[in-house]
Coordinates of C-alpha atoms in Angstrom, one line a residue:
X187 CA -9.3 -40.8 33.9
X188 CA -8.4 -44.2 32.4
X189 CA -6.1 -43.7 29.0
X190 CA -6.2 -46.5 26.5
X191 CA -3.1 -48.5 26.3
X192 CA -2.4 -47.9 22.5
X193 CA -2.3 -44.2 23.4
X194 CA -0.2 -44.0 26.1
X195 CA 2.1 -46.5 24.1
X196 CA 2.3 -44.1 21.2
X197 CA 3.1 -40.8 23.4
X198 CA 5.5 -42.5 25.7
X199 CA 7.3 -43.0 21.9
X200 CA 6.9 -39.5 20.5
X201 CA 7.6 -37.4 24.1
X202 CA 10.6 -39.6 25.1
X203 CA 11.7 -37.5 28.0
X204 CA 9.0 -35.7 28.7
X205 CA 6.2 -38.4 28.4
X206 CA 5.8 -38.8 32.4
X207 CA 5.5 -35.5 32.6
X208 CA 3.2 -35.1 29.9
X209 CA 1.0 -37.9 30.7
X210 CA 1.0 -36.3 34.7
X211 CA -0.7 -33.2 33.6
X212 CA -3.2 -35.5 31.4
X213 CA -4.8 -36.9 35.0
X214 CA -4.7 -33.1 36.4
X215 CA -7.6 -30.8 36.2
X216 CA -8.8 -28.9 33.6
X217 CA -8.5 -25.4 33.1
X218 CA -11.5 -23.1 32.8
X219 CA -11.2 -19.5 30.9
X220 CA -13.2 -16.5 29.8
X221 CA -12.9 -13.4 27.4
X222 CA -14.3 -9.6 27.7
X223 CA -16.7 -8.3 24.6
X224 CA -14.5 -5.2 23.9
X225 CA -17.7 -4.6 21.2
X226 CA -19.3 -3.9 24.4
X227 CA -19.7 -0.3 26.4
X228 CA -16.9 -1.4 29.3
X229 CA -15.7 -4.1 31.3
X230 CA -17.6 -6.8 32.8
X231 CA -16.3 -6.1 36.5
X232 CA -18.5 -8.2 38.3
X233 CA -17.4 -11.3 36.2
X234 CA -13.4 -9.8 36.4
X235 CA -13.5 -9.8 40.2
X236 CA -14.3 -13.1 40.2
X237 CA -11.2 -14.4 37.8
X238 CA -8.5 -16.3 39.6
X239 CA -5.7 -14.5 37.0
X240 CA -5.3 -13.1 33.7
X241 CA -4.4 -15.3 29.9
X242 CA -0.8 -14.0 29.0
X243 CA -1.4 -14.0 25.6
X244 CA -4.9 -12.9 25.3
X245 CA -5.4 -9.7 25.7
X246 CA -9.7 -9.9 26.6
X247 CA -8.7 -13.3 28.4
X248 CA -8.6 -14.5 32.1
X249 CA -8.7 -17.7 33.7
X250 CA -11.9 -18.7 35.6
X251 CA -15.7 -19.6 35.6
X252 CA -18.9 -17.7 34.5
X253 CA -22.2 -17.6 35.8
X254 CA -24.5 -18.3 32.8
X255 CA -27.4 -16.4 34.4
X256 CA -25.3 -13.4 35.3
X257 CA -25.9 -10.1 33.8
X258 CA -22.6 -10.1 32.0
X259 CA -23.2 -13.5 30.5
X260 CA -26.9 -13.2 29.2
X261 CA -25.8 -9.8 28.1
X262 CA -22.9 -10.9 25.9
X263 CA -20.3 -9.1 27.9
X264 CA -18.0 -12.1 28.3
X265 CA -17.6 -15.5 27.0
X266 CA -16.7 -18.8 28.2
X267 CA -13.7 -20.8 26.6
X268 CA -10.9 -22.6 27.3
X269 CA -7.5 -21.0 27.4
X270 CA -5.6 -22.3 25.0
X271 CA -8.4 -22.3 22.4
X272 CA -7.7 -18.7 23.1
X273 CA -4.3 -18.5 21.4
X274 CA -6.3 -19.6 18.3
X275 CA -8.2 -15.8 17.6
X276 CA -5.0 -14.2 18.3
X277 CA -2.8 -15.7 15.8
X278 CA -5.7 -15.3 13.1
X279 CA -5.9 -11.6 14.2
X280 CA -8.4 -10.2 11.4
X281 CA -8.7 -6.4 10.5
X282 CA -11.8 -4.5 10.6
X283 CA -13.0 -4.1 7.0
X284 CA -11.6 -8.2 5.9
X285 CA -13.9 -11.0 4.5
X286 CA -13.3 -13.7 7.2
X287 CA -14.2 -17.5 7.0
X288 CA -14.3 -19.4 10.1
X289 CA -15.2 -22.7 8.3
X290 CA -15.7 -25.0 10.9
X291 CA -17.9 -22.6 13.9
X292 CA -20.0 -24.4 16.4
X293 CA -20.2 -23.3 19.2
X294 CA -18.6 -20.1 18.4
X295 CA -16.0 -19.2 20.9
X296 CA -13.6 -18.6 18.5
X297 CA -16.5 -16.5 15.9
X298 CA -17.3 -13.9 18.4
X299 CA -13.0 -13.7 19.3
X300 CA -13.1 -13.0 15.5
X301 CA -15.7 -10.3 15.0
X302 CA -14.5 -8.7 18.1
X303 CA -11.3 -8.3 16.6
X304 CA -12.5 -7.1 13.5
X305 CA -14.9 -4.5 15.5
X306 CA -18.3 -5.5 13.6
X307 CA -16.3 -4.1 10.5
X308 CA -16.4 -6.0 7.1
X309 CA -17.6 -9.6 7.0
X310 CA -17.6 -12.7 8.7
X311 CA -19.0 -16.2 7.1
X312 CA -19.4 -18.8 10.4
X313 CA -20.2 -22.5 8.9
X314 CA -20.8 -25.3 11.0
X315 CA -22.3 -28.3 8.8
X316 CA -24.3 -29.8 11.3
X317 CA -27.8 -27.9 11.5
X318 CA -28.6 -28.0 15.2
X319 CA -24.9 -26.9 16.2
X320 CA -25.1 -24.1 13.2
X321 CA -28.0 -23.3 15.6
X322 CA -26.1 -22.4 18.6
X323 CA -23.7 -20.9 16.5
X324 CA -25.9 -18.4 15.3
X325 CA -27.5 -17.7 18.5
X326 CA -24.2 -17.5 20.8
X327 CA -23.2 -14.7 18.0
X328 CA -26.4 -12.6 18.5
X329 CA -25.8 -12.2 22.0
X330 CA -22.1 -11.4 21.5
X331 CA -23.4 -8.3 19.8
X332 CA -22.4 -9.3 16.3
X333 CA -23.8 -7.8 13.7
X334 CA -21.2 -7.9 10.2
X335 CA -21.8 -12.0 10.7
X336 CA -23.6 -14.6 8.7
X337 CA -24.1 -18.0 9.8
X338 CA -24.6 -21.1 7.2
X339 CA -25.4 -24.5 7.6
X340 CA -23.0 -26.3 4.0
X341 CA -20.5 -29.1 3.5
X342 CA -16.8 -26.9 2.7
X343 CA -17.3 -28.7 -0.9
X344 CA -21.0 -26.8 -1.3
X345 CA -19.2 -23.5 0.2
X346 CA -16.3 -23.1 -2.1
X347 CA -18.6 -23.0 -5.3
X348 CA -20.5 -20.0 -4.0
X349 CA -17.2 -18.1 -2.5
X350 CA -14.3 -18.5 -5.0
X351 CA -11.2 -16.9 -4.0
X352 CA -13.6 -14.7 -1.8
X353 CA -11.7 -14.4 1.4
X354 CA -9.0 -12.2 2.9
X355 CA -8.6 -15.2 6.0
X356 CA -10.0 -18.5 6.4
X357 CA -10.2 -20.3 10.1
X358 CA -10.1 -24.0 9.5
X359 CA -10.5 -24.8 13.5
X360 CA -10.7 -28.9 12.2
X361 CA -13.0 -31.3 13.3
X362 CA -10.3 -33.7 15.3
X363 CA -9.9 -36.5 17.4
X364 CA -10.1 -34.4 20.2
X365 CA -7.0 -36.0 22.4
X366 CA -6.3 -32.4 23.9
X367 CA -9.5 -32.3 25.5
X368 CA -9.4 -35.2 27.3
X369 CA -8.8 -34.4 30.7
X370 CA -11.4 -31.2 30.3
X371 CA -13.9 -33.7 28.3
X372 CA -12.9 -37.2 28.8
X373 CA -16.0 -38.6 27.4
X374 CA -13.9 -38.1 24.1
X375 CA -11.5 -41.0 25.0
X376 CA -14.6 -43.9 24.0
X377 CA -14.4 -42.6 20.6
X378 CA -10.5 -43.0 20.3
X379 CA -8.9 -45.4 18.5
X380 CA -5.3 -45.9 16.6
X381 CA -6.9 -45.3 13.6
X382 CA -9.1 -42.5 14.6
X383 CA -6.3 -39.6 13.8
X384 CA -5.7 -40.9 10.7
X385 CA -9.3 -41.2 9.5
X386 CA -9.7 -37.8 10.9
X387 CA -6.3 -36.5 8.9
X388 CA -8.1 -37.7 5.5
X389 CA -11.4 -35.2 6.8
X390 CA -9.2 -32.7 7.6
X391 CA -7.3 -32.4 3.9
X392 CA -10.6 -32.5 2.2
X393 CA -12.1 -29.7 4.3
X394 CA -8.2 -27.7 3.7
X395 CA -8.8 -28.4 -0.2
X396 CA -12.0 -26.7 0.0
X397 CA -10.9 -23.6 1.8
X398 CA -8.1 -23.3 -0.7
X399 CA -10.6 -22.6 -3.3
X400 CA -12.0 -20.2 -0.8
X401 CA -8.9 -18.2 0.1
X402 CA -7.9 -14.9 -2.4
X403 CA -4.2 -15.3 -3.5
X404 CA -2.4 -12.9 -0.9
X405 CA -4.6 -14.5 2.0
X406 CA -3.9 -15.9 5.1
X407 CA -5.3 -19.1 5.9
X408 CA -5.2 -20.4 10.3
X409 CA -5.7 -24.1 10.6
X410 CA -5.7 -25.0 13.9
X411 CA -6.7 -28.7 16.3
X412 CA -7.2 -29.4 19.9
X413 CA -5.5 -33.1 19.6
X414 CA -2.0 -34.0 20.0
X415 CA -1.6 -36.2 17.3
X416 CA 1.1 -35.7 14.5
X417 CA -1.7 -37.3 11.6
X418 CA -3.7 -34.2 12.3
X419 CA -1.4 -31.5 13.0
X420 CA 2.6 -31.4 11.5
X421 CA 1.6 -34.3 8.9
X422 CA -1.2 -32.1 7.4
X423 CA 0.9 -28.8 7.2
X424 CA 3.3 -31.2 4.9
X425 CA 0.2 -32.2 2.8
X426 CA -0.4 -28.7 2.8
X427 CA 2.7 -27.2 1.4
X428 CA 3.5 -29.9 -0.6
X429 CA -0.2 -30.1 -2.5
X430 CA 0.1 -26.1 -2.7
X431 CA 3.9 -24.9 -3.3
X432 CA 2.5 -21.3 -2.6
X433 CA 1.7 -21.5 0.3
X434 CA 4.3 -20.4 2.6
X435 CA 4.5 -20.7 6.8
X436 CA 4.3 -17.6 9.1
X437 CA 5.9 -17.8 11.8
X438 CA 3.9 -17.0 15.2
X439 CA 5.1 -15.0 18.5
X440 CA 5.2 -17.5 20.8
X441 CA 4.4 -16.8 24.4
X442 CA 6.0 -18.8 27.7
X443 CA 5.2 -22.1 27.7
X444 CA 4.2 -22.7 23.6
X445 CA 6.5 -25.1 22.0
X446 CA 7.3 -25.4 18.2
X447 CA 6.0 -27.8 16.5
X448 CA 8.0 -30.8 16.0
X449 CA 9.1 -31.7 12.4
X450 CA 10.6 -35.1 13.3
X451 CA 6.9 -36.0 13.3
X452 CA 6.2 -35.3 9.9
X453 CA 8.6 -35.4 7.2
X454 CA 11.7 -33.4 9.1
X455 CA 10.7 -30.4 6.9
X456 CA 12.3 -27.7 9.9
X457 CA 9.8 -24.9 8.8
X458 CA 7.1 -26.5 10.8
X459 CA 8.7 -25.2 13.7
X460 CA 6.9 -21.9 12.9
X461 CA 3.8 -23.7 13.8
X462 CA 3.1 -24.2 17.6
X463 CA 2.0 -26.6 20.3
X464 CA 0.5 -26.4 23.4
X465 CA 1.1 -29.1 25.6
X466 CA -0.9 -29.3 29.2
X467 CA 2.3 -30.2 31.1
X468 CA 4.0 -26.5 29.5
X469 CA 1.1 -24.3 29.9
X470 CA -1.9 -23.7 31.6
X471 CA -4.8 -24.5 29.3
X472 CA -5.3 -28.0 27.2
X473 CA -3.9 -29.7 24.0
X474 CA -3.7 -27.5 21.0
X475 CA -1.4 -27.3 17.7
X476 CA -2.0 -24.1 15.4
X477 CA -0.2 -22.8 11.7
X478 CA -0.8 -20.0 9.9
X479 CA 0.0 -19.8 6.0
X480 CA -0.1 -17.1 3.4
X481 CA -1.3 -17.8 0.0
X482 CA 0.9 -16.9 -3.1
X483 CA 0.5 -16.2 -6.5
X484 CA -3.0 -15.6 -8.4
X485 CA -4.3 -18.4 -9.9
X486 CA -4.3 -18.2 -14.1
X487 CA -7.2 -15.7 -15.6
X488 CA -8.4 -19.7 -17.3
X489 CA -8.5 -21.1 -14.1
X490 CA -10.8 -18.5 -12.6
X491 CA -13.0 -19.0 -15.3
X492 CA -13.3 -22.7 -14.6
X493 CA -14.3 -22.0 -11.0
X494 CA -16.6 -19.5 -12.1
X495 CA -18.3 -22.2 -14.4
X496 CA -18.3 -24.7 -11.5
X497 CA -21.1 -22.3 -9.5
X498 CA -23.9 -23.3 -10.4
X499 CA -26.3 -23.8 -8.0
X500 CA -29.9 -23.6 -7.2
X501 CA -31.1 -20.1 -6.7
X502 CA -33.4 -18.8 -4.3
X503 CA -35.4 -15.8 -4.5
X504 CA -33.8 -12.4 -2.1
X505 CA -37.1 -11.2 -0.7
X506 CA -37.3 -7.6 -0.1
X507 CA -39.3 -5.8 2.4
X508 CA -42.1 -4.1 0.6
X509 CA -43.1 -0.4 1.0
X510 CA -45.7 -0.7 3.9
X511 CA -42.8 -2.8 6.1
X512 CA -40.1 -0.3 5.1
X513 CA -42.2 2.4 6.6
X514 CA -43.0 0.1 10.2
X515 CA -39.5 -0.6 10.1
X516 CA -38.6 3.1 9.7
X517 CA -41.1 4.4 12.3
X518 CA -39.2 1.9 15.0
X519 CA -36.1 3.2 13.9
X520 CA -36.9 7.3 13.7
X521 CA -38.1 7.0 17.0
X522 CA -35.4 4.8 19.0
X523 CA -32.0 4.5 17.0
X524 CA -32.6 8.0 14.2
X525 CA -28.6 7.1 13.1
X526 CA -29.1 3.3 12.0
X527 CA -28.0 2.9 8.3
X528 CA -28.3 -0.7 7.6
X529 CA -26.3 -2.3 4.5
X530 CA -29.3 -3.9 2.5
X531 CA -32.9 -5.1 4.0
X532 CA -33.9 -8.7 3.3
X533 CA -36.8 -10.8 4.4
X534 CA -36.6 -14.5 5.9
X535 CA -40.3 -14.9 5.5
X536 CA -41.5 -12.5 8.6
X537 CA -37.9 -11.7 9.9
X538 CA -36.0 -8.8 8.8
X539 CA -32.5 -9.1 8.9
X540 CA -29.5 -6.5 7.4
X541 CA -27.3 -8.2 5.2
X542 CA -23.6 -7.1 5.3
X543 CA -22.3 -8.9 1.9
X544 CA -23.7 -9.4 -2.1
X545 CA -27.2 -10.7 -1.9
X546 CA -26.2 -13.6 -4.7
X547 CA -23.6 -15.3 -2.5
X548 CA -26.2 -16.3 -0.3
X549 CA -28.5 -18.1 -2.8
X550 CA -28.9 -20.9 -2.8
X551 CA -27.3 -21.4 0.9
X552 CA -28.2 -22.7 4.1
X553 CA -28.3 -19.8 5.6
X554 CA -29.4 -19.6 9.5
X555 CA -28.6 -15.7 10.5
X556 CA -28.6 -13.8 7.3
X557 CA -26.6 -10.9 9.0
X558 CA -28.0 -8.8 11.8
X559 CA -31.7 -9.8 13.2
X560 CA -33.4 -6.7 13.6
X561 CA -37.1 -8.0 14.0
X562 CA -40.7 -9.4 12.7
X563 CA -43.2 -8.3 10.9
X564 CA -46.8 -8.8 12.7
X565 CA -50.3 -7.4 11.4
X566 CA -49.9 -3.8 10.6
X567 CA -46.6 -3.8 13.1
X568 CA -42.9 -4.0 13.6
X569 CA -41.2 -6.2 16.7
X570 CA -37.8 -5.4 17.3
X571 CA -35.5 -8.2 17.3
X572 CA -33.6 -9.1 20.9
X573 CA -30.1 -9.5 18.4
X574 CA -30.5 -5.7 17.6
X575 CA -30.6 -4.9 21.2
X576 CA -27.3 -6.8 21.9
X577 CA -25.8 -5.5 19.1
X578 CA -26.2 -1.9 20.0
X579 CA -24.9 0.9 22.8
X580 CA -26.8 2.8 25.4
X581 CA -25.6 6.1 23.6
X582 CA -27.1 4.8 20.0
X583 CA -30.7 4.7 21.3
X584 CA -32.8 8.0 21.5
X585 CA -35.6 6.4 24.1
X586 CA -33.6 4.2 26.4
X587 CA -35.3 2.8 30.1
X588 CA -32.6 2.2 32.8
X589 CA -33.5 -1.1 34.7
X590 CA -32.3 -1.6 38.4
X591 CA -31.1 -5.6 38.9
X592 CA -34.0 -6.4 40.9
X593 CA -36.0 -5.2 37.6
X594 CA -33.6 -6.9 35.0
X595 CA -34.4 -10.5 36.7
X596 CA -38.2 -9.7 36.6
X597 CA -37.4 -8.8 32.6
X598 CA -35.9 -12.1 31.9
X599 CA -38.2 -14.1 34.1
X600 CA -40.7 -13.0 31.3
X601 CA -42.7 -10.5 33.9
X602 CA -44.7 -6.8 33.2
X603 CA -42.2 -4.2 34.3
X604 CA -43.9 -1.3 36.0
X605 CA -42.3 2.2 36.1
X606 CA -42.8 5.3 38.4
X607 CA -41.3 7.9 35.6
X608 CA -43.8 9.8 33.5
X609 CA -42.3 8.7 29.8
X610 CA -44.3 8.8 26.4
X611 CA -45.6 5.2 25.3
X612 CA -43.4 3.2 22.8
X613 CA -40.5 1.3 22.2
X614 CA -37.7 1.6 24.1
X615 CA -34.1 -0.1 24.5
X616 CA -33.9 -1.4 28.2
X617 CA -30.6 -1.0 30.0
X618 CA -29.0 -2.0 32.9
X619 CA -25.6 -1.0 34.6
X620 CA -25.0 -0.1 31.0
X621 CA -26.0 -3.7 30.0
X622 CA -28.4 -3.5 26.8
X623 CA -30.8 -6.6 28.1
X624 CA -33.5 -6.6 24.8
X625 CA -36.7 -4.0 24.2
X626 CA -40.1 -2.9 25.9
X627 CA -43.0 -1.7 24.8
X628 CA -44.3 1.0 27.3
X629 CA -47.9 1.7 27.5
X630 CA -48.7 4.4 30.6
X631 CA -46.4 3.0 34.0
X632 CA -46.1 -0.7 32.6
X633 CA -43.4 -2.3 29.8
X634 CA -44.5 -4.9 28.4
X635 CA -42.3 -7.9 28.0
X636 CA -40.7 -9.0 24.8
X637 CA -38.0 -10.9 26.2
X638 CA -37.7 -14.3 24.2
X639 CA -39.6 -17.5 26.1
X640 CA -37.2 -19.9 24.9
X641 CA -34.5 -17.6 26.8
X642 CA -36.4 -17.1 30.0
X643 CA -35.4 -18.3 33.5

């Protein structure tokens, strides 16, 4: 890997010491990492007997590589993602029953760390601004399991008019100049340049001001890079606490190997050593720099009323399910999950989904996963949805089919399953090793298939 002059120039300033060392671990090898679904019904042994070690500081986390067409993988039971970007969920550490914002998504390693942590309880908002990366978002959460999550496609500046002073905590994972991931992704070092941090710093504070509009007085707001550079990480917790006075710095536990940050490289202000760096040549895992901040008094009754003035946006119609889809949609759910309440039933045109939050905060939104997928509506019948299947336990289902492995790769090559046990025809929940793996239709010996084509292999 080939470092561009003007960078190594500017570390070899700012390390001192250390910048031979620093630089060193730059031309090493990456580190590769993975985390357990605890919203899952145990531990993904097959994929933990393969781990060369465990993350210190993340609980669900160990060091190591995935097979994307295991059984734990295309199940949701674990998920790939760098170590350090680990530390990130941890530190943000939501509670079952908050409203959570993770403002800047894609892909969603750090979403499905969140709604694990908040055990499908309360709410989670995952934006990502660009459509087609929104789309991976939303489909790396439905095989996580979640189901409390809604996934829009907005600008932060569209966002904060529909959610003001809305959230409990706000993840600000920023858009960066990636410098901590070059040795892991060095296709990222063409797109560097002096000026790059900076430009990026200026798209940073805008997206910050936005959350702050987002973020209930009380609330704790994560903001969080995977670049090295002081523009984008110290600098901007100055802007921060200087544009806002109440917000105030938490600090966080550090675990071997995390440094402080460095306030020489902002304006010598010595609280932003509560924030914390993680530097490749101190820990095993890539570049990072993280704060967390709390939010202090409530703004003035006259401001609220200005941002309340501000929303107004073009509304779309909430489509309900009408009575003869209610009763499809209750016949599949008598008959194969009986204790399923959902929160409120809405309609994106065929597709039913449950919606976990107010039905006028998504008007008018780009929304890609309003909540939990639980199926389609065909002629004078109900699909389940492969989302609801991920999203529930063996033990919630009333008619489940256990598949042997040899059977679960003939279910996700898109193949008729035929059984030898005498069962009634119907829907059923298909499970293997305790893996939910999506639905069947059984009609005398056979399942048919209703595993997505797009997700076949």
């Amino acid at each position: 890997m080939q470092l561009p002059n003007e960078f190594v120039t500017k570390y070899k300033k700012l390390m001192g010491a250390e910048a031979d060392e620093f630089l060193s671990a730059l031309a090493q090898s990456s580190y590769s990492g993975f985390r357990e679904n605890p919203l899952k019904n145990g531990q993904p042994v097959a994929t933990i007997e393969k781990a060369t070690g465990k993350v210190p500081y993340v609980p669900t986390g160990y060091y190591g590589q995935v097979n994307g067409k295991s059984l734990d993988h295309v199940t949701g039971w674990v998920y790939s993602q760098e170590p350090s970007a680990m530390f990130v969920g941890e530190v943000v550490n939501p509670q079952a029953g908050e409203r959570v914002l993770d403002l800047c998504a894609a892909p969603g390693g750090k979403t499905t760390h969140l709604i694990a942590k908040m055990n499908n309880k309360g709410l989670l908002v995952a934006n990502e601004i660009f459509p087609k990366r929104a789309k991976i978002l939303a489909e790396n959460l439905e095989r996580w399991g979640a189901k409390n999550a809604v996934v829009t496609s907005e600008s932060p500046a569209d966002l904060e008019k529909q959610f003001p002073q809305y959230f409990d905590r706000i993840l600000v994972d920023a858009p960066c100049s990636g410098e901590g991931m070059f040795r892991k992704e060095p296709a990222g070092i063409e797109y560097w340049s002096p000026e790059y941090p900076a430009e990026c710093a200026n798209r940073q504070q805008k997206i910050l001001a936005s959350a702050m509009k987002m973020l209930k007085p009380g609330g704790t707001l994560v903001y969080s890079t995977c670049t090295f550079a002081p523009e984008e990480d110290e600098q901007n917790i100055s802007w921060l606490l200087n544009n806002y006075p109440d917000l105030k710095l938490i600090p966080i536990e550090k675990a071997s190997g995390m440094d402080d940050g460095r306030p020489e490289w902002a304006d010598g202000n010595e609280e932003l050593k509560k924030t914390v760096r993680l530097f490749p040549h101190h820990l095993k895992g890539e570049g990072h720099f993280i704060a967390k901040l709390v939010n202090g008094e409530p703004e003035s009754t006259e401001k609220k009323r200005k941002n309340k003035k501000k929303n107004k946006r073009k509304k779309q119609s909430i489509v309900k399910p009408d009575k003869e889809q209610i009763k499809l949609f209750n016949q599949f759910a008598t008959s194969v999950f009986p204790d399923y309440q959902p929160h409120q039933l809405i309609l994106f045109g065929d597709q039913l989904y449950d919606l976990p939050l107010e039905e006028d905060k998504i008007e008018g939104l780009n929304v890609l996963r309003p909540g939990l997928h639980l199926g389609t509506f065909k002629k004078n019948r109900f699909e389940p949805a492969l989302a609801w299947a991920l999203a529930s336990l063996p033990q919630e289902a009333n008619q489940v089919i256990e598949l042997s492995q040899e059977q679960w790769h003939q279910y996700v090559h898109g193949d008729v399953i035929n059984i030898d046990a005498d069962l009634p025809n119907g829907w059923y929940l298909l499970v293997c090793e305790e893996h939910t793996t999506g639905f069947g239709k059984l009609v005398g010996k056979t399942i048919k298939n209703f595993y997505p084509k797009g997700l076949r292999f």
